[in-house]
Amino acid sequence: MAKDVIIALDFPTREETLAFLDRFPSGEKPFVKIGMELYYAEGPSIVREVKARGHKIFLDLKLHDIPNTVKRAMAVLSGLDADMVNLHAAGASAMMKAALEGLTRPGGARPLLIAVTQLTSTGAAALKDELLIDAPMEETVLSYAKNAAASGLDGVVCSPLEAALVKERCGKNFCTVTPGVRFAGGDAGDQKRVMTPGQAAKNGCDYIVMGRPITRDPDPVEAYRRAVSEFLG
Ligand code: C5P
């Protein structure tokens, strides 16, 4: 299975995004993530522009709606030529299967489709008292991951600490996309449970998503190369 480091392009404007990408030599094209902030600010043109520069793109828009709406929206995202897109597993299997149909291009190719299980910002108290889910968090995450796998999805977003368990339950070909990765001795910022790229690799992560440890480094190209060499060995 492909393994890679994905840089989170958490910038508010096209200008800052392109200025960041311009720091890389023309032959070096990291896999990047475009999330809600940049997408809502700049629209689909930013996806086309970054793609035209030769980058693979994880479009992190976390869709969650009725199956028909998600299917049609996914068809639009697939047309943008993203390489990876995501949705909330909480939309349940009918929505996930519809998303896959919408994503599949004439000829059968499609972006990877990844599910968000429970957001890491949702704590045990909110799970029980607000979402009325009595199962423990880990069981909920693994159950959502299994539903995603059974619906034909390619993987889940999860913490690097959960990656090994997801692989154990859902199979080694079910891929794990993990934020919360930090260099040894680096600033964890608002990420609470972190792993280094090397530890993430050992724990079964297929794609690590790193934002600030790369984008805010004075030498982001070196930071990216360090992440790749620690992760891919
Ligand atoms: O800057 P940092 O490395 O923390 O960026 C991590 C990226 O992964 C951000 O874009 C963040 O929104 C995203 N993410 C996360 N935790 C999740 C899901 C997504 O940090 N559970």
CSV table of C-alpha atoms and ligand atoms in Angstrom, one decimal:
chain,number,residue,atom,x,y,z
A,1,MET,CA,0.0,0.0,0.0
A,2,ALA,CA,1.1,3.5,-0.8
A,3,LYS,CA,2.6,5.4,2.2
A,4,ASP,CA,3.2,9.2,2.2
A,5,VAL,CA,3.5,12.4,4.2
A,6,ILE,CA,0.6,14.8,3.5
A,7,ILE,CA,1.2,18.5,4.2
A,8,ALA,CA,-2.0,20.3,5.6
A,9,LEU,CA,-2.2,23.6,3.6
A,10,ASP,CA,-4.0,25.4,6.5
A,11,PHE,CA,-3.7,28.8,4.9
A,12,PRO,CA,-6.5,31.4,4.5
A,13,THR,CA,-5.6,32.6,1.0
A,14,ARG,CA,-4.4,31.4,-2.4
A,15,GLU,CA,-1.5,33.8,-2.2
A,16,GLU,CA,-0.1,32.4,1.1
A,17,THR,CA,-0.7,28.8,-0.2
A,18,LEU,CA,1.2,29.4,-3.5
A,19,ALA,CA,4.0,31.3,-1.7
A,20,PHE,CA,4.4,28.2,0.5
A,21,LEU,CA,4.4,25.8,-2.4
A,22,ASP,CA,6.9,28.0,-4.3
A,23,ARG,CA,9.5,27.3,-1.7
A,24,PHE,CA,9.8,23.7,-3.0
A,25,PRO,CA,12.1,23.0,-5.9
A,26,SER,CA,10.1,22.5,-9.1
A,27,GLY,CA,10.7,18.7,-9.2
A,28,GLU,CA,9.5,18.2,-5.6
A,29,LYS,CA,5.7,17.9,-5.3
A,30,PRO,CA,4.5,16.9,-1.8
A,31,PHE,CA,1.0,15.4,-1.3
A,32,VAL,CA,-1.1,18.2,0.2
A,33,LYS,CA,-4.3,18.5,2.1
A,34,ILE,CA,-6.8,21.3,1.3
A,35,GLY,CA,-9.4,21.7,4.1
A,36,MET,CA,-12.5,23.8,4.7
A,37,GLU,CA,-10.7,27.1,5.4
A,38,LEU,CA,-8.8,27.3,2.1
A,39,TYR,CA,-11.6,25.7,0.1
A,40,TYR,CA,-14.3,28.0,1.4
A,41,ALA,CA,-12.1,31.0,0.9
A,42,GLU,CA,-10.9,30.2,-2.7
A,43,GLY,CA,-13.4,27.7,-4.1
A,44,PRO,CA,-12.7,24.8,-6.5
A,45,SER,CA,-10.2,26.9,-8.5
A,46,ILE,CA,-7.6,26.4,-5.7
A,47,VAL,CA,-7.9,22.7,-6.1
A,48,ARG,CA,-7.4,22.9,-9.9
A,49,GLU,CA,-4.5,25.3,-9.5
A,50,VAL,CA,-2.6,23.1,-7.0
A,51,LYS,CA,-3.4,20.0,-9.0
A,52,ALA,CA,-2.1,21.7,-12.2
A,53,ARG,CA,1.2,22.3,-10.3
A,54,GLY,CA,1.6,18.5,-10.0
A,55,HIS,CA,0.5,17.9,-6.4
A,56,LYS,CA,-1.7,15.0,-5.2
A,57,ILE,CA,-4.6,16.4,-3.2
A,58,PHE,CA,-6.5,15.2,-0.1
A,59,LEU,CA,-9.7,17.3,-0.2
A,60,ASP,CA,-10.7,17.3,3.5
A,61,LEU,CA,-14.3,18.6,3.4
A,62,LYS,CA,-15.9,15.9,5.6
A,63,LEU,CA,-19.3,15.5,3.8
A,64,HIS,CA,-22.3,14.5,5.8
A,65,ASP,CA,-25.8,14.7,4.3
A,66,ILE,CA,-28.5,12.5,2.8
A,67,PRO,CA,-27.2,9.9,0.4
A,68,ASN,CA,-28.4,11.6,-2.8
A,69,THR,CA,-26.9,15.0,-1.9
A,70,VAL,CA,-23.5,13.4,-1.0
A,71,LYS,CA,-23.5,11.3,-4.1
A,72,ARG,CA,-23.9,14.4,-6.3
A,73,ALA,CA,-21.4,16.5,-4.3
A,74,MET,CA,-18.9,13.7,-4.6
A,75,ALA,CA,-19.3,13.6,-8.3
A,76,VAL,CA,-18.3,17.2,-8.4
A,77,LEU,CA,-15.3,16.7,-6.2
A,78,SER,CA,-14.2,13.7,-8.3
A,79,GLY,CA,-14.3,16.0,-11.3
A,80,LEU,CA,-11.8,18.3,-9.6
A,81,ASP,CA,-9.4,15.4,-9.8
A,82,ALA,CA,-8.7,15.1,-6.1
A,83,ASP,CA,-6.8,12.0,-5.1
A,84,MET,CA,-8.4,11.5,-1.7
A,85,VAL,CA,-11.7,12.9,-0.2
A,86,ASN,CA,-13.6,12.2,3.0
A,87,LEU,CA,-17.0,12.1,4.7
A,88,HIS,CA,-18.4,11.4,8.2
A,89,ALA,CA,-19.0,7.7,8.9
A,90,ALA,CA,-21.9,8.9,11.0
A,91,GLY,CA,-23.8,9.4,7.8
A,92,ALA,CA,-24.2,5.6,7.8
A,93,SER,CA,-23.7,2.9,5.1
A,94,ALA,CA,-26.3,4.2,2.6
A,95,MET,CA,-24.6,7.5,2.5
A,96,MET,CA,-21.1,6.0,2.2
A,97,LYS,CA,-22.1,3.7,-0.6
A,98,ALA,CA,-23.8,6.6,-2.4
A,99,ALA,CA,-20.6,8.6,-2.0
A,100,LEU,CA,-18.6,5.8,-3.7
A,101,GLU,CA,-21.0,5.8,-6.6
A,102,GLY,CA,-20.8,9.5,-7.0
A,103,LEU,CA,-17.0,9.5,-6.9
A,104,THR,CA,-16.5,6.8,-9.5
A,105,ARG,CA,-15.5,8.3,-12.8
A,106,PRO,CA,-16.5,6.9,-16.2
A,107,GLY,CA,-13.9,4.1,-16.7
A,108,GLY,CA,-14.0,3.2,-13.0
A,109,ALA,CA,-11.2,5.3,-11.5
A,110,ARG,CA,-11.9,7.3,-8.4
A,111,PRO,CA,-10.2,9.2,-5.5
A,112,LEU,CA,-9.6,7.3,-2.3
A,113,LEU,CA,-12.6,7.7,0.0
A,114,ILE,CA,-11.8,8.0,3.7
A,115,ALA,CA,-14.2,8.2,6.7
A,116,VAL,CA,-14.0,10.3,9.8
A,117,THR,CA,-15.1,8.2,12.7
A,118,GLN,CA,-15.5,10.3,15.8
A,119,LEU,CA,-13.8,13.7,15.8
A,120,THR,CA,-10.9,13.8,18.2
A,121,SER,CA,-12.5,17.0,19.7
A,122,THR,CA,-15.5,14.9,20.9
A,123,GLY,CA,-14.8,13.7,24.4
A,124,ALA,CA,-16.2,10.8,26.4
A,125,ALA,CA,-18.8,13.1,28.1
A,126,ALA,CA,-20.1,14.6,24.8
A,127,LEU,CA,-20.3,11.1,23.4
A,128,LYS,CA,-22.5,9.9,26.2
A,129,ASP,CA,-24.5,13.0,27.3
A,130,GLU,CA,-25.0,14.7,23.9
A,131,LEU,CA,-24.7,12.1,21.2
A,132,LEU,CA,-26.3,9.5,23.6
A,133,ILE,CA,-23.8,6.8,22.6
A,134,ASP,CA,-23.2,4.5,25.6
A,135,ALA,CA,-20.4,2.5,24.1
A,136,PRO,CA,-16.8,3.6,25.0
A,137,MET,CA,-15.0,5.9,22.5
A,138,GLU,CA,-12.6,3.2,21.2
A,139,GLU,CA,-15.4,0.8,20.5
A,140,THR,CA,-17.4,3.5,18.7
A,141,VAL,CA,-14.4,4.4,16.6
A,142,LEU,CA,-13.7,0.8,15.6
A,143,SER,CA,-17.3,0.1,14.9
A,144,TYR,CA,-17.6,3.1,12.6
A,145,ALA,CA,-14.3,2.0,10.9
A,146,LYS,CA,-15.8,-1.4,10.3
A,147,ASN,CA,-19.0,0.1,8.8
A,148,ALA,CA,-16.8,2.2,6.5
A,149,ALA,CA,-14.8,-0.9,5.4
A,150,ALA,CA,-18.0,-2.9,4.9
A,151,SER,CA,-19.4,-0.1,2.8
A,152,GLY,CA,-16.4,-0.3,0.5
A,153,LEU,CA,-14.5,2.7,1.7
A,154,ASP,CA,-10.7,2.8,1.5
A,155,GLY,CA,-9.8,3.8,5.1
A,156,VAL,CA,-10.3,6.1,8.0
A,157,VAL,CA,-8.9,9.2,9.6
A,158,CYS,CA,-7.7,8.2,13.0
A,159,SER,CA,-5.2,9.0,15.7
A,160,PRO,CA,-1.8,7.4,15.2
A,161,LEU,CA,-2.4,5.6,18.5
A,162,GLU,CA,-5.5,3.9,17.0
A,163,ALA,CA,-3.9,2.9,13.6
A,164,ALA,CA,-2.7,-0.5,14.7
A,165,LEU,CA,-6.0,-1.5,16.1
A,166,VAL,CA,-7.9,-0.3,13.0
A,167,LYS,CA,-5.6,-2.4,10.9
A,168,GLU,CA,-6.2,-5.4,13.2
A,169,ARG,CA,-10.0,-5.1,13.0
A,170,CYS,CA,-10.5,-3.9,9.4
A,171,GLY,CA,-7.6,-5.6,7.5
A,172,LYS,CA,-4.2,-4.5,6.5
A,173,ASN,CA,-5.3,-3.1,3.2
A,174,PHE,CA,-7.7,-0.7,5.0
A,175,CYS,CA,-5.8,2.5,5.1
A,176,THR,CA,-5.1,4.8,8.0
A,177,VAL,CA,-4.7,8.6,7.6
A,178,THR,CA,-3.4,10.1,10.8
A,179,PRO,CA,-2.9,13.7,12.0
A,180,GLY,CA,-1.4,14.4,15.4
A,181,VAL,CA,2.2,13.8,14.2
A,182,ARG,CA,5.1,15.8,15.7
A,183,PHE,CA,8.9,15.7,15.5
A,184,ALA,CA,10.6,14.5,18.7
A,185,GLY,CA,11.1,17.5,20.9
A,186,GLY,CA,8.8,19.7,18.8
A,187,ASP,CA,5.9,21.8,20.0
A,188,ALA,CA,2.7,19.7,20.2
A,189,GLY,CA,0.5,22.8,19.9
A,190,ASP,CA,-3.2,21.9,20.4
A,191,GLN,CA,-2.6,18.2,19.5
A,192,LYS,CA,-2.9,16.2,22.7
A,193,ARG,CA,-1.9,12.7,21.9
A,194,VAL,CA,1.0,12.8,19.4
A,195,MET,CA,3.5,10.4,17.8
A,196,THR,CA,6.7,11.1,15.8
A,197,PRO,CA,6.7,10.1,12.1
A,198,GLY,CA,8.9,7.1,12.9
A,199,GLN,CA,6.6,5.9,15.6
A,200,ALA,CA,3.6,6.4,13.3
A,201,ALA,CA,5.2,4.3,10.6
A,202,LYS,CA,5.8,1.5,13.2
A,203,ASN,CA,2.2,1.7,14.4
A,204,GLY,CA,0.7,1.0,11.0
A,205,CYS,CA,-0.1,4.5,9.7
A,206,ASP,CA,-0.3,4.7,5.9
A,207,TYR,CA,-0.5,8.5,5.5
A,208,ILE,CA,0.5,11.0,8.1
A,209,VAL,CA,-0.9,14.5,7.9
A,210,MET,CA,1.4,17.2,9.2
A,211,GLY,CA,0.6,20.9,9.2
A,212,ARG,CA,2.3,23.4,11.5
A,213,PRO,CA,5.5,21.3,12.1
A,214,ILE,CA,6.2,21.8,8.4
A,215,THR,CA,4.3,25.0,7.4
A,216,ARG,CA,5.6,27.0,10.4
A,217,ASP,CA,9.2,25.8,10.2
A,218,PRO,CA,11.6,28.5,9.1
A,219,ASP,CA,12.8,25.9,6.5
A,220,PRO,CA,9.7,24.0,5.5
A,221,VAL,CA,11.3,22.1,2.7
A,222,GLU,CA,13.9,20.6,5.2
A,223,ALA,CA,11.1,19.9,7.7
A,224,TYR,CA,9.1,18.1,5.0
A,225,ARG,CA,12.2,16.0,3.9
A,226,ARG,CA,12.8,15.1,7.5
A,227,ALA,CA,9.2,13.9,7.9
A,228,VAL,CA,9.5,11.8,4.8
A,229,SER,CA,12.8,10.3,5.8
A,230,GLU,CA,11.6,9.4,9.3
A,231,PHE,CA,8.3,8.1,8.1
A,232,LEU,CA,9.4,6.1,5.0
A,233,GLY,CA,12.8,5.2,6.5
B,1,C5P,O1,-0.9,21.6,12.2
B,1,C5P,P1,-1.2,20.2,12.5
B,1,C5P,O2,-0.1,19.2,12.2
B,1,C5P,O3,-1.8,19.9,13.9
B,1,C5P,O4,-2.4,19.9,11.4
B,1,C5P,C1,-3.1,18.7,11.4
B,1,C5P,C2,-4.2,18.8,10.4
B,1,C5P,O5,-5.0,17.6,10.5
B,1,C5P,C3,-5.1,20.0,10.5
B,1,C5P,O6,-5.5,20.3,9.1
B,1,C5P,C4,-6.3,19.5,11.2
B,1,C5P,O7,-7.5,20.1,11.0
B,1,C5P,C5,-6.3,18.0,10.8
B,1,C5P,N1,-7.0,17.1,11.7
B,1,C5P,C6,-6.6,16.9,13.0
B,1,C5P,N2,-7.2,16.0,13.9
B,1,C5P,C7,-8.2,15.3,13.4
B,1,C5P,C8,-8.7,15.5,12.1
B,1,C5P,C9,-8.0,16.4,11.3
B,1,C5P,O8,-5.6,17.5,13.4
B,1,C5P,N3,-8.8,14.5,14.2
